[in-house]
mmCIF file of C-alpha atoms and ligand atoms in Angstrom:
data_model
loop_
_atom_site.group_PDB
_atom_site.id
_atom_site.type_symbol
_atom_site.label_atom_id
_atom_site.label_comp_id
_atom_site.label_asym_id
_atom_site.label_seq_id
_atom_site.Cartn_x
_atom_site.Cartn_y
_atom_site.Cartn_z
ATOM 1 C CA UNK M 1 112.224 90.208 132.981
ATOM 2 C CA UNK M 2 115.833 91.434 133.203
ATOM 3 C CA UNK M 3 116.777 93.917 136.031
ATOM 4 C CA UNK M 4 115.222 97.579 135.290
ATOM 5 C CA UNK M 5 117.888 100.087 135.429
ATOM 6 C CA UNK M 6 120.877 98.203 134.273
ATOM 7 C CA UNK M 7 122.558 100.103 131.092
ATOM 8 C CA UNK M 8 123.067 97.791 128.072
ATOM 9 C CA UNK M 9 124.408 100.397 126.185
ATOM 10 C CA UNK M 10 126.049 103.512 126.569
ATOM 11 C CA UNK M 11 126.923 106.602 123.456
ATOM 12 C CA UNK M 12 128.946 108.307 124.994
ATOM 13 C CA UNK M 13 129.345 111.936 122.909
ATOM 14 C CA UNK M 14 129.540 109.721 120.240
ATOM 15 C CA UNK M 15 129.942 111.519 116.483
ATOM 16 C CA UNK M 16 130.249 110.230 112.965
ATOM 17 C CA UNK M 17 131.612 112.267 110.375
ATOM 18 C CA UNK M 18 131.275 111.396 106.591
ATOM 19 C CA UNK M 19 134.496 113.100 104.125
ATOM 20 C CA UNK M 20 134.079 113.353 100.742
ATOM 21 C CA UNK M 21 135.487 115.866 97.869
ATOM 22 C CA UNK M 22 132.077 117.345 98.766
ATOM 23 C CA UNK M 23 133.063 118.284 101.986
ATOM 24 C CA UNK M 24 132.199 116.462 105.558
ATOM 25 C CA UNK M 25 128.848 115.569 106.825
ATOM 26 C CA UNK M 26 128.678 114.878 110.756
ATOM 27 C CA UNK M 27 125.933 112.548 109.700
ATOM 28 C CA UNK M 28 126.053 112.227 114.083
ATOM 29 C CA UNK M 29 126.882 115.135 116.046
ATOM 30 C CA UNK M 30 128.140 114.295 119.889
ATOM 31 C CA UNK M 31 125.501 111.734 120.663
ATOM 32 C CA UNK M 32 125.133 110.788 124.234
ATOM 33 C CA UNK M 33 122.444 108.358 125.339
ATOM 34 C CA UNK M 34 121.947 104.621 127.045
ATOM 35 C CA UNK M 35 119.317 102.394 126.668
ATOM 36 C CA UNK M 36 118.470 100.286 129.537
ATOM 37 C CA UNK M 37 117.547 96.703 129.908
ATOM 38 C CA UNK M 38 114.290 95.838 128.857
ATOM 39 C CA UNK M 39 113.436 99.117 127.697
ATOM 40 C CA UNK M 40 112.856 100.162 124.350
ATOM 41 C CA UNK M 41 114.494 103.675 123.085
ATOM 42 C CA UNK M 42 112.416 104.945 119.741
ATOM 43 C CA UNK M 43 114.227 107.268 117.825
ATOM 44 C CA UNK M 44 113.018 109.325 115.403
ATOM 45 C CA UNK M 45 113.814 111.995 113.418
ATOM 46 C CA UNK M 46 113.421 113.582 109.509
ATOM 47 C CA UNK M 47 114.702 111.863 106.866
ATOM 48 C CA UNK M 48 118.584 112.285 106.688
ATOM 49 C CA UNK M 49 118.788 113.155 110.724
ATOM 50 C CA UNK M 50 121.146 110.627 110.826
ATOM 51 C CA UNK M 51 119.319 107.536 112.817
ATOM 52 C CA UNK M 52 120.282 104.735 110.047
ATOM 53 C CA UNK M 53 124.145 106.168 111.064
ATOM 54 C CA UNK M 54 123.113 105.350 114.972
ATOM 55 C CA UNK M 55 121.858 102.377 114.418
ATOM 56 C CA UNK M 56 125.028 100.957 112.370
ATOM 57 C CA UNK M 57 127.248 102.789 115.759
ATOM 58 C CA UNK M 58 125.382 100.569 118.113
ATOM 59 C CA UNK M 59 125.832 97.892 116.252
ATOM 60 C CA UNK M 60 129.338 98.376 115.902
ATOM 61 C CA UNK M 61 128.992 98.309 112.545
ATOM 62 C CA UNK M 62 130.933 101.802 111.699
ATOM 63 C CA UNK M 63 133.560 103.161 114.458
ATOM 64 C CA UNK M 64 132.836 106.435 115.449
ATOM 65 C CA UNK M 65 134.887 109.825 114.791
ATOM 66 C CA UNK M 66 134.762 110.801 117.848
ATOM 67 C CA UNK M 67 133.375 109.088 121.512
ATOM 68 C CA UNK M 68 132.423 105.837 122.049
ATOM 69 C CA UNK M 69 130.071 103.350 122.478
ATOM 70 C CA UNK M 70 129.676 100.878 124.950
ATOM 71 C CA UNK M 71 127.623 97.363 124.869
ATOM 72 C CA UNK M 72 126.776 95.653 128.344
ATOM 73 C CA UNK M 73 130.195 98.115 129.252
ATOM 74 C CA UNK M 74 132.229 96.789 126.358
ATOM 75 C CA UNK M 75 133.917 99.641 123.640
ATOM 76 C CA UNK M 76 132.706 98.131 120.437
ATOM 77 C CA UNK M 77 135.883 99.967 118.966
ATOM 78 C CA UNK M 78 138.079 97.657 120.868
ATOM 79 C CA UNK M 79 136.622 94.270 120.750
ATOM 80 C CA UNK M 80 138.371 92.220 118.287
ATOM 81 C CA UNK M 81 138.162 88.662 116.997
ATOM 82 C CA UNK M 82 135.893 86.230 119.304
ATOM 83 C CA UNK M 83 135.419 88.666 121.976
ATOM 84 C CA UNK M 84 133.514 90.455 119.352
ATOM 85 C CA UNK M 85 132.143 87.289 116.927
ATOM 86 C CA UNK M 86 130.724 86.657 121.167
ATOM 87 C CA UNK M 87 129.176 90.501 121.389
ATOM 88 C CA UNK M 88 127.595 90.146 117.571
ATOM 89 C CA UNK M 89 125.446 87.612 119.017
ATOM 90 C CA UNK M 90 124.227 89.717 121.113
ATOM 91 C CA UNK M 91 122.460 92.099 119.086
ATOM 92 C CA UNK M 92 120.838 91.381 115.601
ATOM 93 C CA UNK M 93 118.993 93.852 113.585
ATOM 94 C CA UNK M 94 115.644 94.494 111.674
ATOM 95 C CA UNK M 95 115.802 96.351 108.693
ATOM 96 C CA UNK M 96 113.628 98.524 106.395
ATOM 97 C CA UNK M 97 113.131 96.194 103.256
ATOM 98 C CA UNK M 98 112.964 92.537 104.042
ATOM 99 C CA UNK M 99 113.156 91.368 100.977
ATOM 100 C CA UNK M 100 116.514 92.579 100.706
ATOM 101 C CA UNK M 101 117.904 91.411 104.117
ATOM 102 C CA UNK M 102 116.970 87.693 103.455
ATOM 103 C CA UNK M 103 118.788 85.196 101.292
ATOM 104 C CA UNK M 104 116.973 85.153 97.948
ATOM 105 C CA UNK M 105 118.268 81.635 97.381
ATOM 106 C CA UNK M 106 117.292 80.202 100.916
ATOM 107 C CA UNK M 107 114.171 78.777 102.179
ATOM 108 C CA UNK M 108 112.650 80.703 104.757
ATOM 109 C CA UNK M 109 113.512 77.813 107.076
ATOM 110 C CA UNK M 110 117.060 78.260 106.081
ATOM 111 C CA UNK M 111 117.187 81.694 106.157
ATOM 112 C CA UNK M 112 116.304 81.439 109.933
ATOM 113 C CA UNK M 113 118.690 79.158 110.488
ATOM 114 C CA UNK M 114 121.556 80.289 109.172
ATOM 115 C CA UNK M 115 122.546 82.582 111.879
ATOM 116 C CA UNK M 116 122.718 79.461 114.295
ATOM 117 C CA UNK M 117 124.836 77.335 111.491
ATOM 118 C CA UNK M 118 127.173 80.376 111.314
ATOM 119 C CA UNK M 119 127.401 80.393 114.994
ATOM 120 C CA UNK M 120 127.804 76.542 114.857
ATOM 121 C CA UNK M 121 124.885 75.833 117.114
ATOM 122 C CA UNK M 122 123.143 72.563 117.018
ATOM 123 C CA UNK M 123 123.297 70.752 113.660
ATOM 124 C CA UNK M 124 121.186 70.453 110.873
ATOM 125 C CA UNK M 125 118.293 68.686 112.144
ATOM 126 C CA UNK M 126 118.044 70.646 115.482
ATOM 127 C CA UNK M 127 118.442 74.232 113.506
ATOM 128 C CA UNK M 128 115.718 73.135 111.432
ATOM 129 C CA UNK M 129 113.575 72.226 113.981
ATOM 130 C CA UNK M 130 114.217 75.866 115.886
ATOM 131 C CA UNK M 131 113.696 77.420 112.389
ATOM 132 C CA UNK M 132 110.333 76.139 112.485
ATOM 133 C CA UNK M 133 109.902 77.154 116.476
ATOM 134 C CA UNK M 134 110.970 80.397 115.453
ATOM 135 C CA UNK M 135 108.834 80.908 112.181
ATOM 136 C CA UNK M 136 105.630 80.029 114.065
ATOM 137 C CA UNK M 137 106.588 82.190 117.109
ATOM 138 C CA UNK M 138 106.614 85.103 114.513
ATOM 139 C CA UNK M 139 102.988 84.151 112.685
ATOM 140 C CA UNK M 140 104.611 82.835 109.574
ATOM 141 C CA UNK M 141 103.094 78.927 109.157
ATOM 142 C CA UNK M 142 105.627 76.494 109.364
ATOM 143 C CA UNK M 143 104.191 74.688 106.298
ATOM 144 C CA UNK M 144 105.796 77.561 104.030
ATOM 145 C CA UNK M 145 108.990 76.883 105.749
ATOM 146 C CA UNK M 146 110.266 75.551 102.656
ATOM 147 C CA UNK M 147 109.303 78.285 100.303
ATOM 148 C CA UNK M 148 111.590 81.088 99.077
ATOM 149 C CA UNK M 149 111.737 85.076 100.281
ATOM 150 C CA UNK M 150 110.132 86.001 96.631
ATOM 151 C CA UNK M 151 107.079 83.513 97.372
ATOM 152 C CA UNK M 152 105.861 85.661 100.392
ATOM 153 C CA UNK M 153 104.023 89.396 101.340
ATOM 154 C CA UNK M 154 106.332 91.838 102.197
ATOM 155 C CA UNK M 155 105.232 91.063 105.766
ATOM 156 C CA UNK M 156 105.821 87.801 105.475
ATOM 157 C CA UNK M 157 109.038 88.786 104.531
ATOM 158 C CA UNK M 158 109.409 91.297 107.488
ATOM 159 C CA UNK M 159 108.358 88.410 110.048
ATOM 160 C CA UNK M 160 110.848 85.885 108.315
ATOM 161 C CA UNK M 161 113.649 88.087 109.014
ATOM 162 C CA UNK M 162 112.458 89.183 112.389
ATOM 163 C CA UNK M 163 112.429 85.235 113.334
ATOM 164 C CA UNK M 164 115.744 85.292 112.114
ATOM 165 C CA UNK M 165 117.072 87.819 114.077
ATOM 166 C CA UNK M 166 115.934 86.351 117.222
ATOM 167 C CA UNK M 167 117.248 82.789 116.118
ATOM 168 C CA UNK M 168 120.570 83.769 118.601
ATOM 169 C CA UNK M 169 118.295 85.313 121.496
ATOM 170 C CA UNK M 170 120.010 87.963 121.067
ATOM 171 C CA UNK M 171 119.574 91.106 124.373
ATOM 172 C CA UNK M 172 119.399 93.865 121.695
ATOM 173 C CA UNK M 173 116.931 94.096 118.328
ATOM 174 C CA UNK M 174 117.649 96.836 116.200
ATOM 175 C CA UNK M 175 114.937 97.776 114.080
ATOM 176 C CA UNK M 176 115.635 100.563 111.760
ATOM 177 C CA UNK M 177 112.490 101.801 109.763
ATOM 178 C CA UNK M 178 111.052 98.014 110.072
ATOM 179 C CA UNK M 179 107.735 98.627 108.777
ATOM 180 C CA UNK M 180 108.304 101.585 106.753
ATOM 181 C CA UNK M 181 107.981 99.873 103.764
ATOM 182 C CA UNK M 182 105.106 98.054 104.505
ATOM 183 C CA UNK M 183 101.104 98.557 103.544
ATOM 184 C CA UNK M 184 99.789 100.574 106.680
ATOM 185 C CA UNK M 185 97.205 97.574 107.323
ATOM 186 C CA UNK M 186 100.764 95.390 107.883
ATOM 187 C CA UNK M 187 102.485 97.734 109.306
ATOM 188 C CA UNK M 188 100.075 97.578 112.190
ATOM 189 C CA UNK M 189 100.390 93.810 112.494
ATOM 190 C CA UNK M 190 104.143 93.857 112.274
ATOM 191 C CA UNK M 191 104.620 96.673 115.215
ATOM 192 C CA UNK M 192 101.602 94.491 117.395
ATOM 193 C CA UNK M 193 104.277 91.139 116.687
ATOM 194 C CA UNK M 194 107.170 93.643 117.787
ATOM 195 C CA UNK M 195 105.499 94.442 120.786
ATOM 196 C CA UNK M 196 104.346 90.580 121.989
ATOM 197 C CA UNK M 197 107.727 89.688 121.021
ATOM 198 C CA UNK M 198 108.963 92.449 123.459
ATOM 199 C CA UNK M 199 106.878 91.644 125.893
ATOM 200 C CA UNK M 200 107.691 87.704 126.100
ATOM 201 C CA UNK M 201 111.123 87.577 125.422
ATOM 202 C CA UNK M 202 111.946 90.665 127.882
ATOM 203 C CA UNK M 203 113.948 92.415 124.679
ATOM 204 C CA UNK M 204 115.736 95.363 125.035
ATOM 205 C CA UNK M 205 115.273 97.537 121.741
ATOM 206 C CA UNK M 206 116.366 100.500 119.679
ATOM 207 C CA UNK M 207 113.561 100.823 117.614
ATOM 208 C CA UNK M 208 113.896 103.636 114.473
ATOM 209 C CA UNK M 209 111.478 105.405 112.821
ATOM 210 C CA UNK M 210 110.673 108.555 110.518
ATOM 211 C CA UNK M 211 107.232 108.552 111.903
ATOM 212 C CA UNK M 212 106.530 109.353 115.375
ATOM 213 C CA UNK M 213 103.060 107.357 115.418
ATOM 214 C CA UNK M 214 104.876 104.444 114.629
ATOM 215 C CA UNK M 215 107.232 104.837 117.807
ATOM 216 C CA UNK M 216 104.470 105.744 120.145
ATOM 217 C CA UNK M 217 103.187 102.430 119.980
ATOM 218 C CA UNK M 218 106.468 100.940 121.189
ATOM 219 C CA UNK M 219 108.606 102.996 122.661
ATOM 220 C CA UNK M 220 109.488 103.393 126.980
ATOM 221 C CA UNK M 221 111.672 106.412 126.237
ATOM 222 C CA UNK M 222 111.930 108.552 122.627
ATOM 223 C CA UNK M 223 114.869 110.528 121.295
ATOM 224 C CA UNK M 224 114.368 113.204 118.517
ATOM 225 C CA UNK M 225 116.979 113.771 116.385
ATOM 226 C CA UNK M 226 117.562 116.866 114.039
ATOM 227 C CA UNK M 227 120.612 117.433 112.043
ATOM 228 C CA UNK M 228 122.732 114.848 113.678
ATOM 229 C CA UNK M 229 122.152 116.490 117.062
ATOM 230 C CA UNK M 230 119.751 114.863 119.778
ATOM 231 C CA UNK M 231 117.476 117.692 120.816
ATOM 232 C CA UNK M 232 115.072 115.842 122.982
ATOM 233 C CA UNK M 233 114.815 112.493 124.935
ATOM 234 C CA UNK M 234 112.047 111.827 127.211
ATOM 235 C CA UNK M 235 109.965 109.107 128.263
ATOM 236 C CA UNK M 236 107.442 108.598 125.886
ATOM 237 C CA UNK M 237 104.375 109.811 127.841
ATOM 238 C CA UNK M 238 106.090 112.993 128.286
ATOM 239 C CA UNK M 239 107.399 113.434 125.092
ATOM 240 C CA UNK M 240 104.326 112.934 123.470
ATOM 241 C CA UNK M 241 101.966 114.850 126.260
ATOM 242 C CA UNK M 242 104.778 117.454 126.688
ATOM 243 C CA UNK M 243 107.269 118.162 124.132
ATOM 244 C CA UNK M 244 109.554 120.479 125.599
ATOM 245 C CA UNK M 245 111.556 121.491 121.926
ATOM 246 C CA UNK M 246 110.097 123.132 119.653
ATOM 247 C CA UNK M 247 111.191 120.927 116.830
ATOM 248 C CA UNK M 248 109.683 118.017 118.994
ATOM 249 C CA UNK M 249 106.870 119.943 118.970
ATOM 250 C CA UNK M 250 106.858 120.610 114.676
ATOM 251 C CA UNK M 251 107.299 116.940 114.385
ATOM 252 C CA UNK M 252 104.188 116.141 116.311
ATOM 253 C CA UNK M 253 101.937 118.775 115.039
ATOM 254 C CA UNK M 254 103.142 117.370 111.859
ATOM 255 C CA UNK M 255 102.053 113.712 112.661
ATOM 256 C CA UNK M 256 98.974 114.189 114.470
ATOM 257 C CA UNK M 257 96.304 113.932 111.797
ATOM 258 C CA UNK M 258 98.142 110.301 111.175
ATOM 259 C CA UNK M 259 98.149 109.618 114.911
ATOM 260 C CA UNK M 260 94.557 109.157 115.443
ATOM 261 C CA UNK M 261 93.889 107.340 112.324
ATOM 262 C CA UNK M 262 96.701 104.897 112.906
ATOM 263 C CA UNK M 263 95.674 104.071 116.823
ATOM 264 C CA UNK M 264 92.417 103.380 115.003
ATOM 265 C CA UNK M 265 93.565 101.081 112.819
ATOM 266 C CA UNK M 266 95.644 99.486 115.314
ATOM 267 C CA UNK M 267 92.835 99.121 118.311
ATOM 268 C CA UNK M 268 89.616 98.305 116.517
ATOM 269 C CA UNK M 269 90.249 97.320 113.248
ATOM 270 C CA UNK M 270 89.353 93.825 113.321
ATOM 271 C CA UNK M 271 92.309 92.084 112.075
ATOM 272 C CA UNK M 272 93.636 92.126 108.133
ATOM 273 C CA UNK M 273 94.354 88.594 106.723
ATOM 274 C CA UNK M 274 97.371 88.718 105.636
ATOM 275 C CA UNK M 275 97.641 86.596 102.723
ATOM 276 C CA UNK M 276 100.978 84.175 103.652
ATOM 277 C CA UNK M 277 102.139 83.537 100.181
ATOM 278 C CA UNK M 278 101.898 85.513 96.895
HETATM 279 N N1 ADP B 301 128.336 106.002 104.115
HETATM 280 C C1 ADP B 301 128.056 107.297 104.020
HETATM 281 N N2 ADP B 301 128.851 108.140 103.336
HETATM 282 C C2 ADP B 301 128.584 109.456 103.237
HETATM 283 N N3 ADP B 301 127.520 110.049 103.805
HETATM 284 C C3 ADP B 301 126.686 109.274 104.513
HETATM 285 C C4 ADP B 301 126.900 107.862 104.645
HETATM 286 N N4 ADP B 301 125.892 107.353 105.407
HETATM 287 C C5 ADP B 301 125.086 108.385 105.713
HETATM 288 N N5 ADP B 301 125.556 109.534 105.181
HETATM 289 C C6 ADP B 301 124.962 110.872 105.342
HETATM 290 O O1 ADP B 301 124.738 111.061 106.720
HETATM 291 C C7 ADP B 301 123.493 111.723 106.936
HETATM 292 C C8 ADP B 301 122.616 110.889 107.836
HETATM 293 O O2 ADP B 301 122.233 109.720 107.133
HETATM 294 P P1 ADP B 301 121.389 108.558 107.789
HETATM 295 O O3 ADP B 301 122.067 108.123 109.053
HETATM 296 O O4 ADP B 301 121.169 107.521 106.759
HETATM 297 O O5 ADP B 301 120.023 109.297 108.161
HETATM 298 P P2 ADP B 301 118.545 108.715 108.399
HETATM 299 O O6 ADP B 301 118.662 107.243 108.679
HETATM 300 O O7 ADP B 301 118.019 109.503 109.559
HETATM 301 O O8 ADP B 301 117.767 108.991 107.152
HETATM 302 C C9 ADP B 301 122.919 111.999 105.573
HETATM 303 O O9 ADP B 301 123.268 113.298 105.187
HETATM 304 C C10 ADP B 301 123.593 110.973 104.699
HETATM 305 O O10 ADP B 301 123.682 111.421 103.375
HETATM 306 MG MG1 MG B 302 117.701 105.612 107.786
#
């Protein structure tokens, strides 16, 4: 397990701020928070709070307005060129729909691999072979490695591009929404893979969700967001046991008729066969 306590990254009163003839949206509003090592940060909040907009910060995918944000003490609004190609590695991301994050034209094998041939690591026969490591690792049979993203279940799908964003080992996963479009009976499975995966690899995560069931499962710490704004962030015992904001406390009374049916489904529901191809 990595050391407990380090900081892999680091918002510091970090905003975002969207202009259009509309007018401006601080889709992020002076964000300050660090997730540690190992840990995994849920964040949730309503729909439009603004966590998809996090999510692409930390990734240094957008630069902020305002603040900064720091990976393993790097400002991702600095890094250029191979300093940064080296910090992309680093951290890979899950998204909502899988179908649309993987390579319609690739294999699942390739699709796995082609983070490690744009990388140039390995070559064709070793990628393939760690495509297949990978595949199985995620429950996805290594006899459909050759099949394409349409032949599979949405969680199928979901696994196939989880595999793929571990093919770098990277020390952050982002998932953003992973299993919101997903059956709940998969849903289930896919958040049980997150959490093995979490568990063996030692992963740090940001995991994202609308539904605060969903991030109980996972998460060490939560942060609520509202509006942009963080209004609470807690460790996830105490957030869920204690809500100290009120609108922490809205969202739960809102969730908690889903809470105990989804713990059910996730504890002693014996397990859904998932059918592998479609
Ligand atoms: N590229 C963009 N251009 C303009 N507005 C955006 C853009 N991305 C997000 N927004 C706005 O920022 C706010 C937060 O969006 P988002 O981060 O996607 O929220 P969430 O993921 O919580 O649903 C929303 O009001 C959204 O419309
Ligand atoms: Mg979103």
């Amino acid at each position: 397990m990595p050391d407990a306590g380090e900081v892999l990254v680091r918002a510091e009163s970090v905003s975002k701020v969207f202009s259009s003839r509309a007018g401006d949206v601080r889709a992020v509003d002076e964000l300050s928070f660090e997730i540690m090592r190992g840990e995994t940060l849920g964040l949730v909040g309503e729909s439009g709070s603004g966590k998809s907009t996090v999510a692409r910060l930390v990734m240094g995918l957008q630069p902020p307005t305002e603040g900064r944000v720091l990976f393993d003490g790097a400002d991702l609004a600095s890094v250029r060129g191979r300093e940064m190609r080296a910090l992309r590695r680093r951290m890979q991301m899950v998204f909502q729909n899988p179908y649309g994050s993987l390579l319609p034209h690739y294999t699942a094998a390739a699709n796995v691999a082609e983070p490690l041939r744009l990388h140039k690591i390995g070559d064709q026969d070793s990628r393939r072979k760690e495509a297949l490591r990978l595949l199985d690792m995620v429950g996805v049979n290594p006899r459909f490695a050759d099949l394409y993203p349409r032949q599979f279940s949405g969680g199928q799908q979901q696994r196939i591009a989880i595999a793929r964003a571990l093919a770098l080992n990277p020390d952050l996963l982002v998932c953003d929404e992973p299993t919101s479009a997903l059956d709940v009976s998969i849903q289930a499975q896919i958040l049980k893979l997150l959490v093995d995966l979490r568990e063996s690899l030692g992963l740090t995560c940001l995991f994202i969700s609308h539904n605060l069931a969903v991030v109980e499962r996972l998460a060490t710490r939560v942060a609520v967001m509202n509006h942009g704004q963080l209004v609470e962030l807690a460790p996830a015992e105490q957030l869920f046991h204690t809500p100290q904001h009120s609108y922490t406390q809205t969202l739960l009374a809102a969730v908690l008729p889903v809470r105990g049916a989804k713990a059910a489904t996730l504890v002693d529901a014996p397990p859904v066969p998932e059918e592998e191809v479609t």
